[in-house]
mmCIF file of C-alpha atoms in Angstrom:
data_model
loop_
_atom_site.group_PDB
_atom_site.id
_atom_site.type_symbol
_atom_site.label_atom_id
_atom_site.label_comp_id
_atom_site.label_asym_id
_atom_site.label_seq_id
_atom_site.Cartn_x
_atom_site.Cartn_y
_atom_site.Cartn_z
ATOM 1 C CA UNK C 264 25.463 -26.966 -45.564
ATOM 2 C CA UNK C 265 25.839 -29.383 -42.619
ATOM 3 C CA UNK C 266 26.818 -32.831 -43.893
ATOM 4 C CA UNK C 267 27.553 -34.567 -40.600
ATOM 5 C CA UNK C 268 24.743 -37.013 -39.778
ATOM 6 C CA UNK C 269 22.796 -36.513 -36.553
ATOM 7 C CA UNK C 270 23.214 -39.657 -34.462
ATOM 8 C CA UNK C 271 20.729 -40.302 -31.659
ATOM 9 C CA UNK C 272 22.429 -42.237 -28.848
ATOM 10 C CA UNK C 273 20.424 -43.928 -26.087
ATOM 11 C CA UNK C 274 21.885 -43.731 -22.591
ATOM 12 C CA UNK C 275 21.122 -47.419 -21.933
ATOM 13 C CA UNK C 276 20.177 -48.802 -18.521
ATOM 14 C CA UNK C 277 21.208 -46.077 -16.027
ATOM 15 C CA UNK C 278 22.284 -48.764 -13.547
ATOM 16 C CA UNK C 279 25.083 -49.718 -15.968
ATOM 17 C CA UNK C 280 27.943 -47.881 -17.652
ATOM 18 C CA UNK C 281 26.017 -46.495 -20.638
ATOM 19 C CA UNK C 282 25.818 -42.909 -19.319
ATOM 20 C CA UNK C 283 29.471 -42.969 -18.250
ATOM 21 C CA UNK C 284 30.900 -44.259 -21.512
ATOM 22 C CA UNK C 285 28.712 -41.779 -23.397
ATOM 23 C CA UNK C 286 30.345 -38.895 -21.506
ATOM 24 C CA UNK C 287 33.803 -40.397 -22.034
ATOM 25 C CA UNK C 288 33.200 -40.819 -25.763
ATOM 26 C CA UNK C 289 31.788 -37.330 -26.269
ATOM 27 C CA UNK C 290 34.466 -35.661 -24.135
ATOM 28 C CA UNK C 291 36.732 -36.256 -27.135
ATOM 29 C CA UNK C 292 36.183 -33.478 -29.719
ATOM 30 C CA UNK C 293 37.107 -35.967 -32.468
ATOM 31 C CA UNK C 294 33.614 -37.477 -32.296
ATOM 32 C CA UNK C 295 32.107 -34.181 -33.430
ATOM 33 C CA UNK C 296 34.226 -34.148 -36.568
ATOM 34 C CA UNK C 297 32.278 -36.995 -38.197
ATOM 35 C CA UNK C 298 28.783 -36.740 -36.663
ATOM 36 C CA UNK C 299 26.409 -34.625 -34.578
ATOM 37 C CA UNK C 300 25.730 -36.730 -31.458
ATOM 38 C CA UNK C 301 22.592 -36.379 -29.351
ATOM 39 C CA UNK C 302 22.034 -38.409 -26.179
ATOM 40 C CA UNK C 303 18.487 -39.643 -25.621
ATOM 41 C CA UNK C 304 18.026 -40.011 -21.874
ATOM 42 C CA UNK C 305 17.714 -38.453 -18.460
ATOM 43 C CA UNK C 306 19.843 -35.308 -18.205
ATOM 44 C CA UNK C 307 20.167 -35.704 -14.416
ATOM 45 C CA UNK C 308 21.660 -39.174 -14.893
ATOM 46 C CA UNK C 309 24.109 -37.717 -17.427
ATOM 47 C CA UNK C 310 25.080 -34.975 -14.938
ATOM 48 C CA UNK C 311 25.819 -37.671 -12.372
ATOM 49 C CA UNK C 312 27.884 -39.650 -14.891
ATOM 50 C CA UNK C 313 30.154 -36.610 -15.418
ATOM 51 C CA UNK C 314 31.350 -36.966 -11.845
ATOM 52 C CA UNK C 315 31.987 -40.688 -12.157
ATOM 53 C CA UNK C 316 34.265 -40.252 -15.176
ATOM 54 C CA UNK C 317 36.066 -37.105 -14.022
ATOM 55 C CA UNK C 318 34.815 -34.663 -16.640
ATOM 56 C CA UNK C 319 33.339 -31.765 -14.622
ATOM 57 C CA UNK C 320 34.161 -29.386 -17.476
ATOM 58 C CA UNK C 321 31.581 -30.988 -19.767
ATOM 59 C CA UNK C 322 28.347 -29.031 -20.037
ATOM 60 C CA UNK C 323 25.125 -31.051 -20.169
ATOM 61 C CA UNK C 324 22.741 -29.187 -22.473
ATOM 62 C CA UNK C 325 19.113 -30.185 -21.917
ATOM 63 C CA UNK C 326 17.059 -30.249 -25.088
ATOM 64 C CA UNK C 327 13.331 -30.553 -25.567
ATOM 65 C CA UNK C 328 13.663 -31.175 -29.305
ATOM 66 C CA UNK C 329 16.417 -32.156 -31.718
ATOM 67 C CA UNK C 330 16.389 -28.594 -33.049
ATOM 68 C CA UNK C 331 17.560 -27.358 -29.611
ATOM 69 C CA UNK C 332 20.880 -29.237 -29.839
ATOM 70 C CA UNK C 333 24.115 -27.271 -30.210
ATOM 71 C CA UNK C 334 26.440 -30.074 -31.413
ATOM 72 C CA UNK C 335 29.541 -28.376 -30.022
ATOM 73 C CA UNK C 336 32.605 -30.087 -28.490
ATOM 74 C CA UNK C 337 32.647 -29.605 -24.742
ATOM 75 C CA UNK C 338 28.855 -29.762 -24.642
ATOM 76 C CA UNK C 339 26.839 -32.984 -24.465
ATOM 77 C CA UNK C 340 23.350 -32.449 -25.856
ATOM 78 C CA UNK C 341 20.707 -34.536 -24.068
ATOM 79 C CA UNK C 342 17.141 -34.858 -25.296
ATOM 80 C CA UNK C 343 15.813 -34.957 -21.757
ATOM 81 C CA UNK C 344 13.357 -37.637 -20.684
ATOM 82 C CA UNK C 345 12.531 -37.447 -16.936
ATOM 83 C CA UNK C 346 12.854 -41.166 -16.276
ATOM 84 C CA UNK C 347 14.513 -41.560 -12.866
ATOM 85 C CA UNK C 348 12.560 -40.137 -9.926
ATOM 86 C CA UNK C 349 15.499 -39.744 -7.494
ATOM 87 C CA UNK C 350 18.885 -39.901 -9.203
ATOM 88 C CA UNK C 351 20.904 -39.574 -5.967
ATOM 89 C CA UNK C 352 19.238 -42.652 -4.481
ATOM 90 C CA UNK C 353 18.988 -44.690 -7.679
ATOM 91 C CA UNK C 354 21.004 -47.880 -7.169
ATOM 92 C CA UNK C 355 23.728 -48.670 -9.666
ATOM 93 C CA UNK C 356 24.669 -52.217 -10.701
ATOM 94 C CA UNK C 357 21.225 -53.503 -9.755
ATOM 95 C CA UNK C 358 18.409 -54.904 -11.892
ATOM 96 C CA UNK C 359 15.346 -52.725 -11.412
ATOM 97 C CA UNK C 360 12.076 -51.996 -13.172
ATOM 98 C CA UNK C 361 12.864 -48.262 -13.051
ATOM 99 C CA UNK C 362 16.176 -48.768 -14.851
ATOM 100 C CA UNK C 363 14.606 -51.189 -17.303
ATOM 101 C CA UNK C 364 11.804 -48.781 -18.158
ATOM 102 C CA UNK C 365 14.282 -45.927 -18.596
ATOM 103 C CA UNK C 366 16.337 -47.947 -21.056
ATOM 104 C CA UNK C 367 13.232 -49.011 -22.983
ATOM 105 C CA UNK C 368 11.775 -45.503 -23.219
ATOM 106 C CA UNK C 369 15.068 -44.172 -24.621
ATOM 107 C CA UNK C 370 15.020 -46.831 -27.342
ATOM 108 C CA UNK C 371 11.387 -46.171 -28.173
ATOM 109 C CA UNK C 372 12.081 -42.419 -28.440
ATOM 110 C CA UNK C 373 15.157 -42.722 -30.651
ATOM 111 C CA UNK C 374 13.265 -45.009 -33.049
ATOM 112 C CA UNK C 375 10.462 -42.434 -33.188
ATOM 113 C CA UNK C 376 12.969 -39.676 -34.011
ATOM 114 C CA UNK C 377 14.632 -41.739 -36.737
ATOM 115 C CA UNK C 378 11.344 -42.761 -38.327
ATOM 116 C CA UNK C 379 10.351 -39.078 -38.393
ATOM 117 C CA UNK C 380 13.650 -38.169 -40.073
ATOM 118 C CA UNK C 381 14.793 -36.000 -37.159
ATOM 119 C CA UNK C 382 17.968 -38.045 -36.657
ATOM 120 C CA UNK C 383 19.925 -39.730 -39.447
ATOM 121 C CA UNK C 384 21.044 -42.780 -37.464
ATOM 122 C CA UNK C 385 20.564 -44.389 -34.075
ATOM 123 C CA UNK C 386 23.115 -45.848 -31.685
ATOM 124 C CA UNK C 387 22.216 -47.821 -28.569
ATOM 125 C CA UNK C 388 23.962 -48.352 -25.269
ATOM 126 C CA UNK C 389 23.228 -51.620 -23.493
ATOM 127 C CA UNK C 390 19.972 -52.439 -21.744
ATOM 128 C CA UNK C 391 19.358 -55.206 -19.248
ATOM 129 C CA UNK C 392 16.774 -57.608 -20.679
ATOM 130 C CA UNK C 393 15.609 -58.808 -17.249
ATOM 131 C CA UNK C 394 15.107 -55.240 -16.015
ATOM 132 C CA UNK C 395 13.335 -54.157 -19.195
ATOM 133 C CA UNK C 396 10.928 -57.082 -19.216
ATOM 134 C CA UNK C 397 10.300 -56.644 -15.494
ATOM 135 C CA UNK C 398 9.201 -53.083 -16.246
ATOM 136 C CA UNK C 399 7.067 -54.063 -19.234
ATOM 137 C CA UNK C 400 5.328 -56.825 -17.267
ATOM 138 C CA UNK C 401 4.715 -54.647 -14.193
ATOM 139 C CA UNK C 402 3.135 -51.937 -16.353
ATOM 140 C CA UNK C 403 1.167 -54.559 -18.302
ATOM 141 C CA UNK C 404 2.229 -52.744 -21.450
ATOM 142 C CA UNK C 405 0.855 -49.360 -20.325
ATOM 143 C CA UNK C 406 4.016 -47.489 -21.389
ATOM 144 C CA UNK C 407 4.921 -49.802 -24.253
ATOM 145 C CA UNK C 408 1.883 -49.826 -26.516
ATOM 146 C CA UNK C 409 0.617 -53.047 -24.986
ATOM 147 C CA UNK C 410 3.838 -55.045 -25.393
ATOM 148 C CA UNK C 411 4.882 -56.899 -22.245
ATOM 149 C CA UNK C 412 8.023 -58.672 -23.477
ATOM 150 C CA UNK C 413 10.884 -58.171 -25.920
ATOM 151 C CA UNK C 414 13.886 -60.434 -26.442
ATOM 152 C CA UNK C 415 16.143 -57.411 -26.881
ATOM 153 C CA UNK C 416 16.959 -54.309 -28.910
ATOM 154 C CA UNK C 417 16.631 -56.048 -32.271
ATOM 155 C CA UNK C 418 13.062 -57.125 -31.634
ATOM 156 C CA UNK C 419 12.091 -53.673 -30.309
ATOM 157 C CA UNK C 420 13.400 -52.062 -33.484
ATOM 158 C CA UNK C 421 11.679 -54.619 -35.704
ATOM 159 C CA UNK C 422 8.359 -54.112 -33.911
ATOM 160 C CA UNK C 423 8.362 -50.318 -33.877
ATOM 161 C CA UNK C 424 9.524 -50.022 -37.491
ATOM 162 C CA UNK C 425 7.179 -52.727 -38.778
ATOM 163 C CA UNK C 426 10.110 -54.756 -40.134
ATOM 164 C CA UNK C 427 9.598 -58.455 -40.915
ATOM 165 C CA UNK C 428 12.919 -59.332 -42.559
ATOM 166 C CA UNK C 429 15.954 -58.423 -40.485
ATOM 167 C CA UNK C 430 19.133 -59.854 -39.022
ATOM 168 C CA UNK C 431 21.973 -58.995 -36.674
ATOM 169 C CA UNK C 432 25.432 -58.024 -37.903
ATOM 170 C CA UNK C 433 28.431 -57.962 -35.584
ATOM 171 C CA UNK C 434 31.526 -56.092 -36.679
ATOM 172 C CA UNK C 435 35.054 -55.507 -35.462
ATOM 173 C CA UNK C 436 36.529 -53.013 -37.915
ATOM 174 C CA UNK C 437 36.299 -54.822 -41.295
ATOM 175 C CA UNK C 438 35.538 -58.263 -39.818
ATOM 176 C CA UNK C 439 31.753 -58.700 -40.098
ATOM 177 C CA UNK C 440 29.295 -61.527 -39.442
ATOM 178 C CA UNK C 441 25.518 -61.793 -39.938
ATOM 179 C CA UNK C 442 23.139 -64.433 -38.656
ATOM 180 C CA UNK C 443 20.417 -66.660 -40.047
ATOM 181 C CA UNK C 444 19.064 -67.026 -36.479
ATOM 182 C CA UNK C 445 20.044 -65.546 -33.132
ATOM 183 C CA UNK C 446 18.139 -65.895 -29.854
ATOM 184 C CA UNK C 447 16.775 -69.416 -30.140
ATOM 185 C CA UNK C 448 17.964 -72.797 -28.878
ATOM 186 C CA UNK C 449 20.648 -74.581 -30.868
ATOM 187 C CA UNK C 450 18.143 -77.293 -31.772
ATOM 188 C CA UNK C 451 15.720 -74.706 -33.148
ATOM 189 C CA UNK C 452 18.565 -72.847 -34.879
ATOM 190 C CA UNK C 453 19.377 -75.965 -36.913
ATOM 191 C CA UNK C 454 15.732 -76.269 -37.911
ATOM 192 C CA UNK C 455 15.725 -72.640 -39.094
ATOM 193 C CA UNK C 456 18.435 -73.231 -41.695
ATOM 194 C CA UNK C 457 16.130 -73.084 -44.708
ATOM 195 C CA UNK C 458 16.777 -71.907 -48.246
ATOM 196 C CA UNK C 459 14.401 -68.938 -48.045
ATOM 197 C CA UNK C 460 15.922 -67.577 -44.833
ATOM 198 C CA UNK C 461 19.539 -68.123 -45.911
ATOM 199 C CA UNK C 462 18.818 -66.318 -49.194
ATOM 200 C CA UNK C 463 17.121 -63.495 -47.293
ATOM 201 C CA UNK C 464 20.189 -62.994 -45.076
ATOM 202 C CA UNK C 465 22.540 -63.058 -48.079
ATOM 203 C CA UNK C 466 20.412 -60.324 -49.677
ATOM 204 C CA UNK C 467 20.400 -58.242 -46.485
ATOM 205 C CA UNK C 468 24.190 -58.658 -46.102
ATOM 206 C CA UNK C 469 24.729 -57.568 -49.687
ATOM 207 C CA UNK C 470 22.642 -54.412 -49.181
ATOM 208 C CA UNK C 471 24.406 -53.607 -45.905
ATOM 209 C CA UNK C 472 27.841 -53.813 -47.502
ATOM 210 C CA UNK C 473 26.693 -51.451 -50.242
ATOM 211 C CA UNK C 474 25.365 -49.073 -47.575
ATOM 212 C CA UNK C 475 28.909 -49.021 -46.204
ATOM 213 C CA UNK C 476 30.326 -48.075 -49.576
ATOM 214 C CA UNK C 477 31.496 -51.550 -50.648
ATOM 215 C CA UNK C 478 30.550 -51.653 -54.325
ATOM 216 C CA UNK C 479 31.143 -55.360 -54.954
ATOM 217 C CA UNK C 480 30.633 -57.208 -51.650
ATOM 218 C CA UNK C 481 32.476 -60.487 -51.105
ATOM 219 C CA UNK C 482 30.100 -62.647 -49.080
ATOM 220 C CA UNK C 483 31.071 -65.988 -47.545
ATOM 221 C CA UNK C 484 28.284 -68.311 -46.430
ATOM 222 C CA UNK C 485 29.305 -70.640 -43.610
ATOM 223 C CA UNK C 486 28.106 -74.232 -43.495
ATOM 224 C CA UNK C 487 26.117 -75.590 -40.586
ATOM 225 C CA UNK C 488 27.797 -78.957 -40.103
ATOM 226 C CA UNK C 489 31.449 -79.983 -39.565
ATOM 227 C CA UNK C 490 33.317 -79.756 -42.879
ATOM 228 C CA UNK C 491 30.063 -78.577 -44.477
ATOM 229 C CA UNK C 492 28.572 -82.035 -44.003
ATOM 230 C CA UNK C 493 31.142 -83.950 -46.093
ATOM 231 C CA UNK C 494 28.689 -84.428 -48.978
ATOM 232 C CA UNK C 495 25.890 -85.554 -46.663
ATOM 233 C CA UNK C 496 27.939 -87.731 -44.319
ATOM 234 C CA UNK C 497 27.452 -85.357 -41.352
ATOM 235 C CA UNK C 498 24.194 -83.718 -42.394
ATOM 236 C CA UNK C 499 22.356 -82.608 -45.519
ATOM 237 C CA UNK C 500 21.572 -78.943 -44.772
ATOM 238 C CA UNK C 501 24.400 -77.740 -47.034
ATOM 239 C CA UNK C 502 23.072 -79.823 -49.938
ATOM 240 C CA UNK C 503 19.362 -79.204 -49.476
ATOM 241 C CA UNK C 504 19.152 -75.654 -48.105
ATOM 242 C CA UNK C 505 22.385 -73.624 -48.077
ATOM 243 C CA UNK C 506 23.764 -74.354 -51.573
ATOM 244 C CA UNK C 507 20.376 -73.745 -53.252
ATOM 245 C CA UNK C 508 20.187 -70.388 -51.440
ATOM 246 C CA UNK C 509 23.648 -69.428 -52.698
ATOM 247 C CA UNK C 510 22.734 -70.397 -56.257
ATOM 248 C CA UNK C 511 19.523 -68.366 -56.010
ATOM 249 C CA UNK C 512 21.507 -65.341 -54.802
ATOM 250 C CA UNK C 513 23.878 -65.636 -57.751
ATOM 251 C CA UNK C 514 20.908 -65.848 -60.111
ATOM 252 C CA UNK C 515 19.704 -62.521 -58.618
ATOM 253 C CA UNK C 516 23.012 -60.894 -59.508
ATOM 254 C CA UNK C 517 24.800 -61.227 -56.151
ATOM 255 C CA UNK C 518 27.930 -62.545 -57.826
ATOM 256 C CA UNK C 519 30.293 -62.090 -54.883
ATOM 257 C CA UNK C 520 28.713 -64.807 -52.759
ATOM 258 C CA UNK C 521 30.760 -67.933 -51.979
ATOM 259 C CA UNK C 522 30.048 -71.149 -50.116
ATOM 260 C CA UNK C 523 29.149 -73.158 -48.257
ATOM 261 C CA UNK C 524 32.468 -72.531 -46.485
ATOM 262 C CA UNK C 525 33.735 -74.760 -43.645
ATOM 263 C CA UNK C 526 32.947 -72.931 -40.378
ATOM 264 C CA UNK C 527 36.282 -73.913 -38.820
ATOM 265 C CA UNK C 528 38.294 -71.900 -41.365
ATOM 266 C CA UNK C 529 36.047 -69.231 -42.897
ATOM 267 C CA UNK C 530 36.553 -66.744 -40.065
ATOM 268 C CA UNK C 531 40.346 -66.892 -40.339
ATOM 269 C CA UNK C 532 39.924 -66.212 -44.043
ATOM 270 C CA UNK C 533 37.618 -63.266 -43.333
ATOM 271 C CA UNK C 534 40.149 -61.838 -40.875
ATOM 272 C CA UNK C 535 42.741 -62.227 -43.617
ATOM 273 C CA UNK C 536 40.702 -60.004 -45.915
ATOM 274 C CA UNK C 537 39.197 -62.663 -48.188
ATOM 275 C CA UNK C 538 35.611 -61.579 -47.468
ATOM 276 C CA UNK C 539 33.705 -58.446 -46.506
ATOM 277 C CA UNK C 540 31.097 -60.350 -44.508
ATOM 278 C CA UNK C 541 30.288 -63.908 -43.370
ATOM 279 C CA UNK C 542 26.739 -65.278 -43.239
ATOM 280 C CA UNK C 543 26.531 -67.484 -40.131
ATOM 281 C CA UNK C 544 23.902 -70.126 -39.476
ATOM 282 C CA UNK C 545 23.308 -69.434 -35.770
ATOM 283 C CA UNK C 546 24.119 -67.087 -32.873
ATOM 284 C CA UNK C 547 27.314 -68.549 -31.425
ATOM 285 C CA UNK C 548 28.796 -69.450 -34.800
ATOM 286 C CA UNK C 549 29.170 -65.725 -35.431
ATOM 287 C CA UNK C 550 29.478 -64.335 -31.922
ATOM 288 C CA UNK C 551 32.345 -66.520 -30.731
ATOM 289 C CA UNK C 552 34.908 -65.558 -33.415
ATOM 290 C CA UNK C 553 33.875 -61.893 -33.338
ATOM 291 C CA UNK C 554 34.165 -61.603 -29.561
ATOM 292 C CA UNK C 555 37.395 -63.607 -29.483
ATOM 293 C CA UNK C 556 38.903 -60.866 -31.632
ATOM 294 C CA UNK C 557 37.187 -57.872 -30.027
ATOM 295 C CA UNK C 558 37.223 -58.797 -26.336
ATOM 296 C CA UNK C 559 40.795 -58.904 -25.002
ATOM 297 C CA UNK C 560 41.505 -59.815 -21.363
ATOM 298 C CA UNK C 561 44.679 -58.695 -19.605
ATOM 299 C CA UNK C 562 45.883 -61.651 -17.521
ATOM 300 C CA UNK C 563 48.292 -59.595 -15.421
ATOM 301 C CA UNK C 564 45.881 -56.768 -14.568
ATOM 302 C CA UNK C 565 42.950 -59.197 -14.384
ATOM 303 C CA UNK C 566 40.712 -56.824 -16.269
ATOM 304 C CA UNK C 567 39.489 -56.253 -19.802
ATOM 305 C CA UNK C 568 42.071 -54.488 -21.947
ATOM 306 C CA UNK C 569 39.663 -54.070 -24.851
ATOM 307 C CA UNK C 570 35.933 -54.592 -25.253
ATOM 308 C CA UNK C 571 35.326 -53.698 -28.869
ATOM 309 C CA UNK C 572 32.799 -54.631 -31.475
ATOM 310 C CA UNK C 573 29.621 -53.248 -32.967
ATOM 311 C CA UNK C 574 26.146 -54.753 -33.204
ATOM 312 C CA UNK C 575 24.143 -53.537 -36.219
ATOM 313 C CA UNK C 576 20.537 -54.455 -37.024
ATOM 314 C CA UNK C 577 20.205 -54.926 -40.778
ATOM 315 C CA UNK C 578 17.034 -54.815 -42.847
ATOM 316 C CA UNK C 579 15.496 -51.854 -40.993
ATOM 317 C CA UNK C 580 14.247 -48.672 -42.669
ATOM 318 C CA UNK C 581 16.491 -46.748 -40.238
ATOM 319 C CA UNK C 582 20.138 -47.151 -39.199
ATOM 320 C CA UNK C 583 20.821 -48.831 -35.863
ATOM 321 C CA UNK C 584 24.254 -49.653 -34.437
ATOM 322 C CA UNK C 585 25.016 -50.657 -30.860
ATOM 323 C CA UNK C 586 27.764 -51.478 -28.430
ATOM 324 C CA UNK C 587 28.573 -55.174 -28.469
ATOM 325 C CA UNK C 588 28.629 -55.655 -24.714
ATOM 326 C CA UNK C 589 26.194 -55.693 -21.839
ATOM 327 C CA UNK C 590 25.309 -53.129 -19.196
ATOM 328 C CA UNK C 591 28.637 -53.804 -17.428
ATOM 329 C CA UNK C 592 27.296 -53.519 -13.889
ATOM 330 C CA UNK C 593 30.761 -54.435 -12.587
ATOM 331 C CA UNK C 594 32.216 -51.087 -13.667
ATOM 332 C CA UNK C 595 29.118 -48.951 -13.006
ATOM 333 C CA UNK C 596 29.895 -45.815 -10.996
ATOM 334 C CA UNK C 597 33.640 -46.428 -11.160
ATOM 335 C CA UNK C 598 34.330 -44.400 -14.304
ATOM 336 C CA UNK C 599 36.571 -47.059 -15.846
ATOM 337 C CA UNK C 600 34.185 -48.661 -18.340
ATOM 338 C CA UNK C 601 35.480 -48.745 -21.914
ATOM 339 C CA UNK C 602 33.968 -46.361 -24.457
ATOM 340 C CA UNK C 603 35.697 -47.998 -27.451
ATOM 341 C CA UNK C 604 32.718 -50.088 -28.569
ATOM 342 C CA UNK C 605 30.425 -47.061 -28.368
ATOM 343 C CA UNK C 606 32.787 -44.944 -30.469
ATOM 344 C CA UNK C 607 33.007 -47.746 -33.037
ATOM 345 C CA UNK C 608 29.204 -48.024 -33.067
ATOM 346 C CA UNK C 609 28.858 -44.271 -33.618
ATOM 347 C CA UNK C 610 31.247 -44.473 -36.542
ATOM 348 C CA UNK C 611 29.458 -47.456 -38.080
ATOM 349 C CA UNK C 612 26.112 -45.693 -37.719
ATOM 350 C CA UNK C 613 27.550 -42.588 -39.360
ATOM 351 C CA UNK C 614 29.083 -44.566 -42.212
ATOM 352 C CA UNK C 615 25.823 -46.359 -42.945
ATOM 353 C CA UNK C 616 23.776 -43.152 -42.753
ATOM 354 C CA UNK C 617 26.079 -41.489 -45.272
ATOM 355 C CA UNK C 618 25.973 -44.568 -47.513
ATOM 356 C CA UNK C 619 22.178 -44.573 -47.512
ATOM 357 C CA UNK C 620 22.034 -40.893 -48.418
ATOM 358 C CA UNK C 621 24.416 -41.441 -51.323
ATOM 359 C CA UNK C 622 22.298 -44.369 -52.515
ATOM 360 C CA UNK C 623 19.209 -42.131 -52.510
ATOM 361 C CA UNK C 624 21.051 -39.532 -54.577
ATOM 362 C CA UNK C 625 22.110 -42.177 -57.108
#
């Protein structure tokens, strides 16, 4: 019996490096040892990407359904969506409605497959938000069920899965952060630090850790203010919202939760193995430490030595992991974009899919 999860992988915006890093990742037979990968995208774009990355030996296998996939090393299965009218003349590294629509349609399709149980997990390459929303607005929602704007992947997934309670997790190996709020102004982010939402994110983080096979999650909850407010001297959110949420979580049986923890030291502690996950109060509180660790710049070569990290949407009825970088227009068509984040995302998606199946068995 086949135990490897089927992972649906979107090609991302074709003007970026998504197709190229997908070929680079799947050119390594090691990826097929832990999952059955299936690209959701335009097969002609994937054929073009082979040339950019120097892998002419790879066979692009066009599929009409998931059942058509071969899942064999040396072959990249592509659930073909005819999205780009003229691949040879499609401009790379440029924001376009055609590229934005292509990226969106791949995401919509992979969600549909996961909700139908045809794939066990989903993994997304980067889309360009400007290009996507340009396409949605131009079509007036004609190809997007009436929706003319999305903030990003997370909101698309929440909408098409009917999910109301969700959050973003970023991970670099065993260093993980989740967020009480993400794409809002800092002023609004502070206003969103409320007991109910903090408790909700603690609960989601706890479930996610268990999905990954961590039986007794150790959850740190960061404070909002410097030094956690110094007993109200620098703010009262820790006293009035965050601590009550932590106490409520403990009362529910989430005994591994700790906090509020000073934001200037909790991430060093998490890197040191004290915690399995850190609940952050706003976008940059979590993103900055994660990307400082995962994004490494080579001063001498004046290029990125490592662009690693995984973005996971928690709280969904399906598994979604993603690269933790943008469309990388700078490297598009050059074949030198890094596939490391995509490989890590595939592995996270696989791990969570397996964890969910085990939970169902229990």
